[in-house]
Amino acid sequence: MTKLDCNVTSCLHNSDNYCCKSAIIVEGSQAKDSYDTCCGSFDENKDGSFRNLFKTPESRLEVDCEAVNCVYNEDRHCSAEHIGIAGDGASTAEHTECSTFKTR
Ligand code: SF4
Ligand code: SF4
């Protein structure tokens, strides 16, 4: 499992810079740089009202990933020990990225 920090505080699943999902998918099958990737599991927390009520931050989770050009991608699964998802203020998934992406 991958340790994950996420600064996308506008995402429904974010709590204190952690993700509350047990698994996410990172998209970007053609990605050549981190800005070509995004968190496909992003859901906008439109009015902030669902904040953390029934959620438990997961510091480690399963990360499926379509960015096959990344050195950490093994059979569409992330093998990195630690990744960062970035996109503070994002209103759509396209505004997010895996900042740990590294070209093969
Ligand atoms: S943007 Fe992705 S990694 Fe970050 S909290 Fe949302 S679902 Fe989790
Ligand atoms: S580090 Fe690479 S393999 Fe892991 S989620 Fe990010 S882009 Fe995908």
PDB file of C-alpha atoms and ligand atoms in Angstrom:
ATOM      1  CA  MET A   1       0.000   0.000   0.000  1.00  0.00           C
ATOM      2  CA  THR A   2       1.103   3.505  -0.747  1.00  0.00           C
ATOM      3  CA  LYS A   3       1.404   6.323   1.746  1.00  0.00           C
ATOM      4  CA  LEU A   4      -0.502   9.254   0.356  1.00  0.00           C
ATOM      5  CA  ASP A   5      -0.657  12.934   1.146  1.00  0.00           C
ATOM      6  CA  CYS A   6      -3.241  15.017  -0.644  1.00  0.00           C
ATOM      7  CA  ASN A   7      -3.624  18.785  -0.495  1.00  0.00           C
ATOM      8  CA  VAL A   8      -6.847  18.826  -2.530  1.00  0.00           C
ATOM      9  CA  THR A   9      -8.932  20.201   0.317  1.00  0.00           C
ATOM     10  CA  SER A  10     -11.844  20.910  -2.048  1.00  0.00           C
ATOM     11  CA  CYS A  11     -12.314  17.155  -2.516  1.00  0.00           C
ATOM     12  CA  LEU A  12     -15.101  15.434  -0.626  1.00  0.00           C
ATOM     13  CA  HIS A  13     -12.740  12.652   0.418  1.00  0.00           C
ATOM     14  CA  ASN A  14     -10.069  14.888   1.930  1.00  0.00           C
ATOM     15  CA  SER A  15      -9.512  15.211   5.654  1.00  0.00           C
ATOM     16  CA  ASP A  16      -6.489  17.060   7.070  1.00  0.00           C
ATOM     17  CA  ASN A  17      -4.482  16.493   3.883  1.00  0.00           C
ATOM     18  CA  TYR A  18      -5.213  12.777   3.885  1.00  0.00           C
ATOM     19  CA  CYS A  19      -7.554  10.808   1.657  1.00  0.00           C
ATOM     20  CA  CYS A  20     -10.443   8.954   3.285  1.00  0.00           C
ATOM     21  CA  LYS A  21     -10.913   6.404   0.509  1.00  0.00           C
ATOM     22  CA  SER A  22      -9.384   2.952   0.809  1.00  0.00           C
ATOM     23  CA  ALA A  23      -8.406   3.019  -2.872  1.00  0.00           C
ATOM     24  CA  ILE A  24      -8.100   5.641  -5.601  1.00  0.00           C
ATOM     25  CA  ILE A  25      -7.383   5.661  -9.304  1.00  0.00           C
ATOM     26  CA  VAL A  26      -4.888   8.027 -10.906  1.00  0.00           C
ATOM     27  CA  GLU A  27      -5.547   8.790 -14.581  1.00  0.00           C
ATOM     28  CA  GLY A  28      -3.210   9.840 -17.351  1.00  0.00           C
ATOM     29  CA  SER A  29      -2.563   6.967 -19.749  1.00  0.00           C
ATOM     30  CA  GLN A  30      -0.688   9.339 -22.110  1.00  0.00           C
ATOM     31  CA  ALA A  31       0.991  11.353 -19.332  1.00  0.00           C
ATOM     32  CA  LYS A  32       4.522  12.592 -19.930  1.00  0.00           C
ATOM     33  CA  ASP A  33       4.595  14.885 -16.914  1.00  0.00           C
ATOM     34  CA  SER A  34       2.808  15.160 -13.588  1.00  0.00           C
ATOM     35  CA  TYR A  35       0.395  17.813 -14.867  1.00  0.00           C
ATOM     36  CA  ASP A  36      -0.943  15.262 -17.374  1.00  0.00           C
ATOM     37  CA  THR A  37      -2.103  13.047 -14.503  1.00  0.00           C
ATOM     38  CA  CYS A  38      -5.095  13.528 -12.230  1.00  0.00           C
ATOM     39  CA  CYS A  39      -6.915  11.838  -9.392  1.00  0.00           C
ATOM     40  CA  GLY A  40      -9.888  10.149 -11.030  1.00  0.00           C
ATOM     41  CA  SER A  41     -11.489   9.608  -7.632  1.00  0.00           C
ATOM     42  CA  PHE A  42     -11.858  13.355  -6.988  1.00  0.00           C
ATOM     43  CA  ASP A  43     -15.362  14.501  -6.044  1.00  0.00           C
ATOM     44  CA  GLU A  44     -15.977  18.173  -5.478  1.00  0.00           C
ATOM     45  CA  ASN A  45     -17.154  19.143  -2.015  1.00  0.00           C
ATOM     46  CA  LYS A  46     -19.322  21.912  -3.346  1.00  0.00           C
ATOM     47  CA  ASP A  47     -20.433  23.743  -0.225  1.00  0.00           C
ATOM     48  CA  GLY A  48     -18.079  22.184   2.283  1.00  0.00           C
ATOM     49  CA  SER A  49     -21.013  20.710   4.194  1.00  0.00           C
ATOM     50  CA  PHE A  50     -19.936  17.064   4.087  1.00  0.00           C
ATOM     51  CA  ARG A  51     -16.764  17.774   5.927  1.00  0.00           C
ATOM     52  CA  ASN A  52     -15.231  14.733   7.599  1.00  0.00           C
ATOM     53  CA  LEU A  53     -18.340  13.656   9.459  1.00  0.00           C
ATOM     54  CA  PHE A  54     -18.146   9.926   8.904  1.00  0.00           C
ATOM     55  CA  LYS A  55     -14.723   9.698   7.418  1.00  0.00           C
ATOM     56  CA  THR A  56     -11.477   8.254   8.649  1.00  0.00           C
ATOM     57  CA  PRO A  57      -8.273   9.462   7.039  1.00  0.00           C
ATOM     58  CA  GLU A  58      -6.295   6.620   5.477  1.00  0.00           C
ATOM     59  CA  SER A  59      -2.570   7.233   5.491  1.00  0.00           C
ATOM     60  CA  ARG A  60      -1.987   4.185   3.264  1.00  0.00           C
ATOM     61  CA  LEU A  61      -4.194   3.058   0.427  1.00  0.00           C
ATOM     62  CA  GLU A  62      -4.342   1.118  -2.786  1.00  0.00           C
ATOM     63  CA  VAL A  63      -3.491   3.284  -5.784  1.00  0.00           C
ATOM     64  CA  ASP A  64      -4.472   2.022  -9.197  1.00  0.00           C
ATOM     65  CA  CYS A  65      -2.845   4.115 -11.892  1.00  0.00           C
ATOM     66  CA  GLU A  66      -3.202   4.441 -15.646  1.00  0.00           C
ATOM     67  CA  ALA A  67      -0.050   6.541 -16.048  1.00  0.00           C
ATOM     68  CA  VAL A  68       2.026   3.740 -17.517  1.00  0.00           C
ATOM     69  CA  ASN A  69       4.885   6.115 -18.437  1.00  0.00           C
ATOM     70  CA  CYS A  70       5.690   6.607 -14.753  1.00  0.00           C
ATOM     71  CA  VAL A  71       8.639   4.671 -13.271  1.00  0.00           C
ATOM     72  CA  TYR A  72       6.502   3.655 -10.305  1.00  0.00           C
ATOM     73  CA  ASN A  73       3.775   2.091 -12.425  1.00  0.00           C
ATOM     74  CA  GLU A  74       3.687  -1.704 -12.235  1.00  0.00           C
ATOM     75  CA  ASP A  75       0.824  -3.301 -14.130  1.00  0.00           C
ATOM     76  CA  ARG A  76      -1.344  -0.221 -13.610  1.00  0.00           C
ATOM     77  CA  HIS A  77      -0.695  -0.197  -9.907  1.00  0.00           C
ATOM     78  CA  CYS A  78       1.439   2.333  -8.053  1.00  0.00           C
ATOM     79  CA  SER A  79       4.532   0.819  -6.440  1.00  0.00           C
ATOM     80  CA  ALA A  80       5.844   4.046  -4.867  1.00  0.00           C
ATOM     81  CA  GLU A  81       6.252   4.062  -1.096  1.00  0.00           C
ATOM     82  CA  HIS A  82       4.848   7.568  -0.819  1.00  0.00           C
ATOM     83  CA  ILE A  83       2.994   9.809  -3.256  1.00  0.00           C
ATOM     84  CA  GLY A  84       1.534  13.287  -3.192  1.00  0.00           C
ATOM     85  CA  ILE A  85      -1.696  14.306  -4.878  1.00  0.00           C
ATOM     86  CA  ALA A  86      -1.806  18.049  -5.485  1.00  0.00           C
ATOM     87  CA  GLY A  87      -4.387  20.561  -6.615  1.00  0.00           C
ATOM     88  CA  ASP A  88      -5.387  22.942  -3.873  1.00  0.00           C
ATOM     89  CA  GLY A  89      -8.649  24.657  -4.817  1.00  0.00           C
ATOM     90  CA  ALA A  90      -9.478  22.151  -7.575  1.00  0.00           C
ATOM     91  CA  SER A  91     -13.077  22.146  -8.787  1.00  0.00           C
ATOM     92  CA  THR A  92     -12.637  19.300 -11.266  1.00  0.00           C
ATOM     93  CA  ALA A  93     -10.428  16.211 -11.371  1.00  0.00           C
ATOM     94  CA  GLU A  94      -8.388  17.802 -14.179  1.00  0.00           C
ATOM     95  CA  HIS A  95      -7.097  20.392 -11.719  1.00  0.00           C
ATOM     96  CA  THR A  96      -5.438  17.667  -9.645  1.00  0.00           C
ATOM     97  CA  GLU A  97      -2.221  15.775 -10.337  1.00  0.00           C
ATOM     98  CA  CYS A  98       0.099  13.132  -8.939  1.00  0.00           C
ATOM     99  CA  SER A  99       3.139  15.255  -8.121  1.00  0.00           C
ATOM    100  CA  THR A 100       5.274  12.127  -7.662  1.00  0.00           C
ATOM    101  CA  PHE A 101       4.999  11.166 -11.360  1.00  0.00           C
ATOM    102  CA  LYS A 102       8.439  10.503 -12.825  1.00  0.00           C
ATOM    103  CA  THR A 103       8.954   9.643 -16.486  1.00  0.00           C
ATOM    104  CA  ARG A 104      10.473   6.260 -17.267  1.00  0.00           C
TER     105      ARG A 104
HETATM  106  S1  SF4 B   1      -8.268  14.227  -4.678  1.00  0.00           S
HETATM  107 FE1  SF4 B   1      -8.091  11.994  -4.782  1.00  0.00          FE
HETATM  108  S2  SF4 B   1      -6.470  11.485  -3.281  1.00  0.00           S
HETATM  109 FE2  SF4 B   1      -7.180  13.558  -2.823  1.00  0.00          FE
HETATM  110  S3  SF4 B   1      -8.763  13.300  -1.238  1.00  0.00           S
HETATM  111 FE3  SF4 B   1      -9.777  13.339  -3.247  1.00  0.00          FE
HETATM  112  S4  SF4 B   1     -10.010  11.189  -3.858  1.00  0.00           S
HETATM  113 FE4  SF4 B   1      -8.464  11.294  -2.235  1.00  0.00          FE
HETATM  114  S1  SF4 B   2       3.728   7.868  -8.662  1.00  0.00           S
HETATM  115 FE1  SF4 B   2       3.408   7.277 -10.786  1.00  0.00          FE
HETATM  116  S2  SF4 B   2       2.493   5.212 -10.672  1.00  0.00           S
HETATM  117 FE2  SF4 B   2       2.234   6.182  -8.670  1.00  0.00          FE
HETATM  118  S3  SF4 B   2       0.208   7.158  -8.756  1.00  0.00           S
HETATM  119 FE3  SF4 B   2       1.722   8.718  -9.329  1.00  0.00          FE
HETATM  120  S4  SF4 B   2       1.790   8.636 -11.577  1.00  0.00           S
HETATM  121 FE4  SF4 B   2       0.823   6.724 -10.856  1.00  0.00          FE
END
